[in-house]
GROMACS .gro file of C-alpha atoms in nm:
model
  338
    1UNK     CA    1  -1.380  -3.043  -1.093
    2UNK     CA    2  -1.151  -2.902  -0.825
    3UNK     CA    3  -1.140  -2.524  -0.803
    4UNK     CA    4  -0.856  -2.432  -1.036
    5UNK     CA    5  -0.832  -2.052  -1.037
    6UNK     CA    6  -0.860  -1.804  -0.753
    7UNK     CA    7  -0.842  -1.457  -0.911
    8UNK     CA    8  -0.693  -1.226  -1.171
    9UNK     CA    9  -0.343  -1.135  -1.053
   10UNK     CA   10  -0.204  -0.903  -1.319
   11UNK     CA   11  -0.240  -0.783  -1.675
   12UNK     CA   12   0.047  -0.709  -1.911
   13UNK     CA   13  -0.027  -0.453  -2.182
   14UNK     CA   14   0.170  -0.309  -2.471
   15UNK     CA   15   0.192   0.055  -2.576
   16UNK     CA   16   0.388   0.245  -2.840
   17UNK     CA   17   0.508   0.494  -2.576
   18UNK     CA   18   0.594   0.321  -2.249
   19UNK     CA   19   0.703   0.638  -2.071
   20UNK     CA   20   0.383   0.826  -2.157
   21UNK     CA   21   0.169   0.538  -2.032
   22UNK     CA   22   0.370   0.492  -1.714
   23UNK     CA   23   0.359   0.865  -1.638
   24UNK     CA   24  -0.019   0.856  -1.679
   25UNK     CA   25  -0.062   0.556  -1.450
   26UNK     CA   26   0.156   0.707  -1.180
   27UNK     CA   27   0.050   1.071  -1.187
   28UNK     CA   28  -0.311   1.056  -1.310
   29UNK     CA   29  -0.436   0.715  -1.194
   30UNK     CA   30  -0.232   0.682  -0.874
   31UNK     CA   31  -0.039   0.358  -0.932
   32UNK     CA   32   0.316   0.310  -0.802
   33UNK     CA   33   0.611   0.206  -1.014
   34UNK     CA   34   0.786  -0.083  -0.840
   35UNK     CA   35   1.042  -0.211  -1.090
   36UNK     CA   36   1.189  -0.193  -1.440
   37UNK     CA   37   1.340  -0.492  -1.614
   38UNK     CA   38   1.418  -0.564  -1.979
   39UNK     CA   39   1.223  -0.261  -2.094
   40UNK     CA   40   0.913  -0.359  -1.896
   41UNK     CA   41   0.770  -0.143  -1.618
   42UNK     CA   42   0.592  -0.304  -1.321
   43UNK     CA   43   0.317  -0.110  -1.143
   44UNK     CA   44   0.077  -0.174  -0.858
   45UNK     CA   45  -0.227  -0.021  -0.689
   46UNK     CA   46  -0.194   0.077  -0.325
   47UNK     CA   47  -0.418  -0.213  -0.216
   48UNK     CA   48  -0.272  -0.490  -0.433
   49UNK     CA   49  -0.129  -0.766  -0.215
   50UNK     CA   50   0.128  -0.885  -0.467
   51UNK     CA   51   0.440  -0.715  -0.598
   52UNK     CA   52   0.267  -0.584  -0.910
   53UNK     CA   53  -0.065  -0.594  -1.096
   54UNK     CA   54   0.003  -0.404  -1.422
   55UNK     CA   55   0.298  -0.455  -1.655
   56UNK     CA   56   0.361  -0.202  -1.932
   57UNK     CA   57   0.572  -0.322  -2.226
   58UNK     CA   58   0.680  -0.174  -2.558
   59UNK     CA   59   0.464  -0.259  -2.857
   60UNK     CA   60   0.363  -0.117  -3.192
   61UNK     CA   61  -0.003  -0.103  -3.086
   62UNK     CA   62  -0.204  -0.103  -2.764
   63UNK     CA   63  -0.285  -0.463  -2.682
   64UNK     CA   64  -0.317  -0.727  -2.413
   65UNK     CA   65   0.009  -0.919  -2.390
   66UNK     CA   66  -0.128  -1.154  -2.126
   67UNK     CA   67  -0.384  -1.183  -1.848
   68UNK     CA   68  -0.248  -1.371  -1.548
   69UNK     CA   69  -0.449  -1.578  -1.303
   70UNK     CA   70  -0.335  -1.722  -0.973
   71UNK     CA   71  -0.447  -2.079  -0.917
   72UNK     CA   72  -0.596  -2.206  -0.592
   73UNK     CA   73  -0.292  -2.421  -0.512
   74UNK     CA   74   0.026  -2.563  -0.659
   75UNK     CA   75  -0.165  -2.881  -0.743
   76UNK     CA   76  -0.434  -2.676  -0.917
   77UNK     CA   77  -0.167  -2.518  -1.139
   78UNK     CA   78  -0.055  -2.860  -1.257
   79UNK     CA   79  -0.414  -2.973  -1.312
   80UNK     CA   80  -0.505  -2.657  -1.502
   81UNK     CA   81  -0.209  -2.702  -1.737
   82UNK     CA   82  -0.311  -3.064  -1.797
   83UNK     CA   83  -0.666  -2.962  -1.880
   84UNK     CA   84  -0.553  -2.695  -2.125
   85UNK     CA   85  -0.328  -2.945  -2.301
   86UNK     CA   86  -0.601  -3.210  -2.298
   87UNK     CA   87  -0.821  -2.956  -2.476
   88UNK     CA   88  -0.571  -2.959  -2.762
   89UNK     CA   89  -0.381  -2.640  -2.680
   90UNK     CA   90  -0.007  -2.647  -2.636
   91UNK     CA   91   0.140  -2.419  -2.374
   92UNK     CA   92   0.480  -2.368  -2.220
   93UNK     CA   93   0.629  -2.355  -1.873
   94UNK     CA   94   0.854  -2.065  -1.781
   95UNK     CA   95   0.996  -1.876  -1.484
   96UNK     CA   96   0.812  -1.546  -1.439
   97UNK     CA   97   0.916  -1.236  -1.248
   98UNK     CA   98   0.769  -1.264  -0.900
   99UNK     CA   99   0.548  -1.561  -0.994
  100UNK     CA  100   0.798  -1.847  -1.019
  101UNK     CA  101   0.712  -2.147  -1.234
  102UNK     CA  102   0.418  -2.050  -1.455
  103UNK     CA  103   0.225  -2.189  -1.750
  104UNK     CA  104   0.125  -1.975  -2.047
  105UNK     CA  105  -0.089  -2.056  -2.348
  106UNK     CA  106  -0.303  -1.896  -2.614
  107UNK     CA  107  -0.672  -1.973  -2.587
  108UNK     CA  108  -0.887  -2.092  -2.879
  109UNK     CA  109  -0.980  -1.735  -2.978
  110UNK     CA  110  -0.630  -1.595  -2.952
  111UNK     CA  111  -0.606  -1.459  -2.598
  112UNK     CA  112  -0.283  -1.515  -2.409
  113UNK     CA  113  -0.324  -1.638  -2.052
  114UNK     CA  114  -0.068  -1.700  -1.780
  115UNK     CA  115  -0.135  -1.933  -1.485
  116UNK     CA  116   0.076  -1.939  -1.167
  117UNK     CA  117   0.065  -2.029  -0.800
  118UNK     CA  118   0.379  -1.876  -0.650
  119UNK     CA  119   0.373  -1.503  -0.585
  120UNK     CA  120   0.597  -1.232  -0.449
  121UNK     CA  121   0.397  -1.040  -0.190
  122UNK     CA  122   0.430  -0.666  -0.153
  123UNK     CA  123   0.631  -0.552   0.147
  124UNK     CA  124   0.578  -0.187   0.229
  125UNK     CA  125   0.867   0.036   0.327
  126UNK     CA  126   0.832   0.194   0.673
  127UNK     CA  127   0.725   0.530   0.529
  128UNK     CA  128   0.446   0.370   0.319
  129UNK     CA  129   0.325   0.111   0.572
  130UNK     CA  130  -0.042   0.142   0.669
  131UNK     CA  131  -0.174   0.170   1.023
  132UNK     CA  132  -0.414  -0.108   0.918
  133UNK     CA  133  -0.219  -0.434   0.960
  134UNK     CA  134  -0.411  -0.611   0.681
  135UNK     CA  135  -0.344  -0.340   0.423
  136UNK     CA  136  -0.033  -0.383   0.209
  137UNK     CA  137   0.030  -0.008   0.202
  138UNK     CA  138  -0.111   0.337   0.276
  139UNK     CA  139  -0.368   0.485   0.042
  140UNK     CA  140  -0.234   0.663  -0.262
  141UNK     CA  141  -0.210   1.043  -0.232
  142UNK     CA  142  -0.374   1.072  -0.577
  143UNK     CA  143  -0.744   1.149  -0.535
  144UNK     CA  144  -0.964   0.858  -0.642
  145UNK     CA  145  -0.672   0.618  -0.692
  146UNK     CA  146  -0.788   0.256  -0.730
  147UNK     CA  147  -0.743   0.010  -0.449
  148UNK     CA  148  -0.670  -0.289  -0.672
  149UNK     CA  149  -0.695  -0.455  -1.011
  150UNK     CA  150  -1.046  -0.586  -1.073
  151UNK     CA  151  -1.117  -0.755  -1.408
  152UNK     CA  152  -1.036  -0.781  -1.777
  153UNK     CA  153  -1.279  -0.783  -2.070
  154UNK     CA  154  -1.166  -0.930  -2.400
  155UNK     CA  155  -1.322  -0.943  -2.746
  156UNK     CA  156  -1.406  -1.269  -2.927
  157UNK     CA  157  -1.577  -1.366  -3.253
  158UNK     CA  158  -1.799  -1.626  -3.081
  159UNK     CA  159  -1.902  -1.522  -2.732
  160UNK     CA  160  -2.085  -1.845  -2.644
  161UNK     CA  161  -1.798  -2.066  -2.758
  162UNK     CA  162  -1.552  -1.854  -2.559
  163UNK     CA  163  -1.761  -1.895  -2.245
  164UNK     CA  164  -1.804  -2.269  -2.291
  165UNK     CA  165  -1.431  -2.332  -2.333
  166UNK     CA  166  -1.329  -2.137  -2.023
  167UNK     CA  167  -1.605  -2.297  -1.817
  168UNK     CA  168  -1.525  -2.651  -1.931
  169UNK     CA  169  -1.147  -2.623  -1.927
  170UNK     CA  170  -1.062  -2.390  -1.639
  171UNK     CA  171  -1.376  -2.396  -1.425
  172UNK     CA  172  -1.490  -2.037  -1.463
  173UNK     CA  173  -1.847  -1.973  -1.347
  174UNK     CA  174  -2.077  -1.833  -1.617
  175UNK     CA  175  -2.272  -1.549  -1.453
  176UNK     CA  176  -2.478  -1.363  -1.717
  177UNK     CA  177  -2.500  -1.276  -2.085
  178UNK     CA  178  -2.657  -1.021  -2.316
  179UNK     CA  179  -2.845  -1.126  -2.630
  180UNK     CA  180  -2.962  -0.870  -2.886
  181UNK     CA  181  -3.325  -0.760  -2.883
  182UNK     CA  182  -3.321  -0.783  -3.262
  183UNK     CA  183  -3.182  -1.135  -3.300
  184UNK     CA  184  -3.063  -1.433  -3.089
  185UNK     CA  185  -2.699  -1.325  -3.101
  186UNK     CA  186  -2.483  -1.326  -2.786
  187UNK     CA  187  -2.289  -1.002  -2.766
  188UNK     CA  188  -2.159  -0.998  -2.408
  189UNK     CA  189  -2.099  -1.246  -2.126
  190UNK     CA  190  -1.934  -1.239  -1.786
  191UNK     CA  191  -1.750  -1.514  -1.598
  192UNK     CA  192  -1.589  -1.533  -1.256
  193UNK     CA  193  -1.338  -1.737  -1.061
  194UNK     CA  194  -1.471  -1.627  -0.720
  195UNK     CA  195  -1.764  -1.444  -0.557
  196UNK     CA  196  -1.743  -1.131  -0.773
  197UNK     CA  197  -2.000  -1.085  -1.045
  198UNK     CA  198  -1.711  -1.118  -1.290
  199UNK     CA  199  -1.338  -1.097  -1.327
  200UNK     CA  200  -1.347  -1.195  -1.695
  201UNK     CA  201  -1.578  -1.044  -1.954
  202UNK     CA  202  -1.610  -1.110  -2.326
  203UNK     CA  203  -1.772  -0.889  -2.593
  204UNK     CA  204  -1.860  -0.980  -2.948
  205UNK     CA  205  -1.572  -0.897  -3.182
  206UNK     CA  206  -1.670  -0.781  -3.526
  207UNK     CA  207  -1.314  -0.796  -3.660
  208UNK     CA  208  -1.096  -1.077  -3.790
  209UNK     CA  209  -0.813  -1.000  -3.545
  210UNK     CA  210  -0.782  -1.259  -3.273
  211UNK     CA  211  -0.695  -1.202  -2.908
  212UNK     CA  212  -0.815  -0.846  -2.869
  213UNK     CA  213  -0.896  -0.663  -2.544
  214UNK     CA  214  -1.185  -0.422  -2.490
  215UNK     CA  215  -1.071  -0.290  -2.151
  216UNK     CA  216  -0.935  -0.381  -1.813
  217UNK     CA  217  -1.062  -0.247  -1.483
  218UNK     CA  218  -0.956  -0.118  -1.145
  219UNK     CA  219  -1.161  -0.115  -0.824
  220UNK     CA  220  -1.234   0.162  -0.574
  221UNK     CA  221  -1.411   0.108  -0.243
  222UNK     CA  222  -1.702   0.349  -0.283
  223UNK     CA  223  -1.912   0.531  -0.540
  224UNK     CA  224  -1.793   0.858  -0.391
  225UNK     CA  225  -1.431   0.768  -0.466
  226UNK     CA  226  -1.527   0.685  -0.825
  227UNK     CA  227  -1.691   1.028  -0.862
  228UNK     CA  228  -1.383   1.193  -0.714
  229UNK     CA  229  -1.168   1.002  -0.965
  230UNK     CA  230  -1.389   1.126  -1.250
  231UNK     CA  231  -1.361   1.482  -1.123
  232UNK     CA  232  -0.983   1.456  -1.082
  233UNK     CA  233  -0.933   1.311  -1.430
  234UNK     CA  234  -1.143   1.582  -1.592
  235UNK     CA  235  -0.965   1.856  -1.398
  236UNK     CA  236  -0.639   1.719  -1.538
  237UNK     CA  237  -0.765   1.718  -1.895
  238UNK     CA  238  -0.845   1.346  -1.926
  239UNK     CA  239  -1.174   1.293  -2.114
  240UNK     CA  240  -1.436   1.061  -1.969
  241UNK     CA  241  -1.548   0.817  -2.236
  242UNK     CA  242  -1.858   0.679  -2.062
  243UNK     CA  243  -2.016   0.708  -1.720
  244UNK     CA  244  -2.043   0.739  -1.431
  245UNK     CA  245  -2.341   0.507  -1.452
  246UNK     CA  246  -2.456   0.163  -1.333
  247UNK     CA  247  -2.437  -0.167  -1.521
  248UNK     CA  248  -2.743  -0.389  -1.499
  249UNK     CA  249  -2.525  -0.698  -1.532
  250UNK     CA  250  -2.309  -0.706  -1.221
  251UNK     CA  251  -2.471  -0.391  -1.076
  252UNK     CA  252  -2.142  -0.202  -1.059
  253UNK     CA  253  -2.105   0.173  -1.083
  254UNK     CA  254  -1.864   0.234  -1.370
  255UNK     CA  255  -1.646   0.493  -1.537
  256UNK     CA  256  -1.445   0.453  -1.860
  257UNK     CA  257  -1.150   0.658  -1.981
  258UNK     CA  258  -0.841   0.606  -2.198
  259UNK     CA  259  -0.469   0.592  -2.126
  260UNK     CA  260  -0.223   0.763  -2.368
  261UNK     CA  261  -0.197   0.461  -2.599
  262UNK     CA  262  -0.578   0.481  -2.644
  263UNK     CA  263  -0.631   0.158  -2.444
  264UNK     CA  264  -0.953   0.174  -2.243
  265UNK     CA  265  -0.955   0.158  -1.863
  266UNK     CA  266  -1.261   0.105  -1.645
  267UNK     CA  267  -1.297   0.213  -1.285
  268UNK     CA  268  -1.574   0.041  -1.096
  269UNK     CA  269  -1.722  -0.018  -0.753
  270UNK     CA  270  -2.024  -0.177  -0.589
  271UNK     CA  271  -2.204  -0.470  -0.741
  272UNK     CA  272  -2.314  -0.796  -0.589
  273UNK     CA  273  -2.127  -1.089  -0.441
  274UNK     CA  274  -2.247  -1.433  -0.545
  275UNK     CA  275  -2.153  -1.750  -0.357
  276UNK     CA  276  -2.402  -1.985  -0.528
  277UNK     CA  277  -2.204  -2.285  -0.660
  278UNK     CA  278  -2.475  -2.393  -0.906
  279UNK     CA  279  -2.571  -2.047  -1.027
  280UNK     CA  280  -2.769  -2.041  -1.352
  281UNK     CA  281  -2.676  -1.749  -1.576
  282UNK     CA  282  -2.955  -1.510  -1.671
  283UNK     CA  283  -2.995  -1.383  -2.026
  284UNK     CA  284  -3.036  -1.008  -2.054
  285UNK     CA  285  -3.143  -0.789  -2.346
  286UNK     CA  286  -3.001  -0.441  -2.401
  287UNK     CA  287  -3.353  -0.306  -2.351
  288UNK     CA  288  -3.345  -0.443  -1.995
  289UNK     CA  289  -3.047  -0.224  -1.912
  290UNK     CA  290  -2.768  -0.482  -1.924
  291UNK     CA  291  -2.510  -0.207  -1.966
  292UNK     CA  292  -2.696   0.106  -1.848
  293UNK     CA  293  -2.949   0.010  -1.582
  294UNK     CA  294  -3.106   0.356  -1.588
  295UNK     CA  295  -3.176   0.316  -1.962
  296UNK     CA  296  -3.149   0.689  -2.006
  297UNK     CA  297  -2.895   0.717  -2.287
  298UNK     CA  298  -2.698   0.529  -2.550
  299UNK     CA  299  -2.343   0.421  -2.498
  300UNK     CA  300  -2.099   0.611  -2.721
  301UNK     CA  301  -1.996   0.421  -3.033
  302UNK     CA  302  -1.632   0.459  -2.932
  303UNK     CA  303  -1.692   0.195  -2.664
  304UNK     CA  304  -1.713  -0.073  -2.933
  305UNK     CA  305  -1.345  -0.021  -3.014
  306UNK     CA  306  -1.115  -0.300  -2.898
  307UNK     CA  307  -0.738  -0.330  -2.916
  308UNK     CA  308  -0.530  -0.367  -3.129
  309UNK     CA  309  -0.744  -0.177  -3.382
  310UNK     CA  310  -0.978  -0.382  -3.597
  311UNK     CA  311  -0.904  -0.470  -3.955
  312UNK     CA  312  -1.271  -0.492  -4.056
  313UNK     CA  313  -1.614  -0.491  -3.885
  314UNK     CA  314  -1.841  -0.792  -3.897
  315UNK     CA  315  -2.120  -0.571  -4.025
  316UNK     CA  316  -1.960  -0.600  -4.368
  317UNK     CA  317  -1.943  -0.978  -4.357
  318UNK     CA  318  -2.170  -1.191  -4.571
  319UNK     CA  319  -2.484  -1.318  -4.404
  320UNK     CA  320  -2.531  -1.045  -4.141
  321UNK     CA  321  -2.886  -0.906  -4.172
  322UNK     CA  322  -2.900  -0.533  -4.240
  323UNK     CA  323  -3.140  -0.469  -3.953
  324UNK     CA  324  -2.889  -0.582  -3.691
  325UNK     CA  325  -2.567  -0.443  -3.834
  326UNK     CA  326  -2.582  -0.136  -3.610
  327UNK     CA  327  -2.646  -0.355  -3.306
  328UNK     CA  328  -2.348  -0.575  -3.390
  329UNK     CA  329  -2.128  -0.268  -3.406
  330UNK     CA  330  -2.271  -0.140  -3.077
  331UNK     CA  331  -2.345  -0.449  -2.866
  332UNK     CA  332  -2.366  -0.256  -2.536
  333UNK     CA  333  -2.598   0.017  -2.664
  334UNK     CA  334  -2.927   0.110  -2.504
  335UNK     CA  335  -3.145   0.296  -2.751
  336UNK     CA  336  -3.450   0.349  -2.534
  337UNK     CA  337  -3.623   0.027  -2.640
  338UNK     CA  338  -3.857  -0.168  -2.417
   0.00000   0.00000   0.00000
C-alpha cells in the first residue's frame, strides 16, 4: 500500500457557546483567531504551518464535527477515497476553506473524517514574523501556549475493530494497545500516520452514541513549557483535570483540562519517535502503567467522559461481568495493581 496520509491537519469542534470557547482558546490557551465565516471561527497555534488547525462551530453539544488529515500527495487523496468507497462507505467530495477539493466520510463507528491534499499555508504579517526562517510565526505571548496541533482521541464501541479498519483502509500504523488486567478486553489503542507514537487514539466507548470524541491534543516543545502552561491555567482559574504525569504508552508528559463547553483538551510533550515500518504493537495492561507510568495514583473518573454526553454506560448492558464493570467505566485507571 502506498503511504496515504501524512498527518492530522485540523479538528473542527462544536460548542453551545462559540464566543466563550473562542475567548478561552485565544486568551487562556494562546491560539490566534485567523478568520470567521458562516458562523465558524478559525484558529491556529503559533507553530502551525497551515492557515488554521482548530475550527469552532455552533452546536447544541460539545462534539467532534470532523478530524481532517492531509494526504501524502494528490494521487494519495484519490486512492484514499477509492479505498474508503471500496470498503463500503459512501463519502462526498467538496470544496473546503483553505483545503481545496476534499473528501469527507463517516467511518464505520460514526466518526467524521475529512481528507485533503491542497492547503493554504500561513503567511505571517511583518509584525508577527519570526527571526527563525522555518517558523511560520513568532511564539505566542501567552505563557505555555502550544506550538501546534498534535492528535485526536475518539471513543468507539469496539476498539480492535476500529483499529483494523483504519489500518486496512487508510494505512494507519497500529502502535500499542491496552487490555484490561481483569479480562481480555481492549480498552485503548493508538495509531499513527508518521513517526509520532500516535496522532489518532481510540478508547472503549461504553455508550450507544456513535462518533464521540474523548479529547484532542496540542503540543509544546518541552516539559518545562507544559508545567508553565499548567501553572498559568491554574492562576487564571482553569482547573486541571489530570496530570502533569507521563503516559507509559507513547511516553509523553501530559496535562488535561477542559474548555468552556466541557470538551477535554490535552497538552503533551516528549515521547518517542518510531520509524520502524514493520512495527509490531505491544499489548499493555493498566497495571504496567499504560496511562500513568509512575503508577502512583488512579486517573479521575471524569476522564472516562466523552463527547457528546453518553446516553448509557456499557456497564449496564447484558453480558458484562460484574467484576469488570468498574474497569469498563474507567479503562485508563491505575489502581495500584501489579
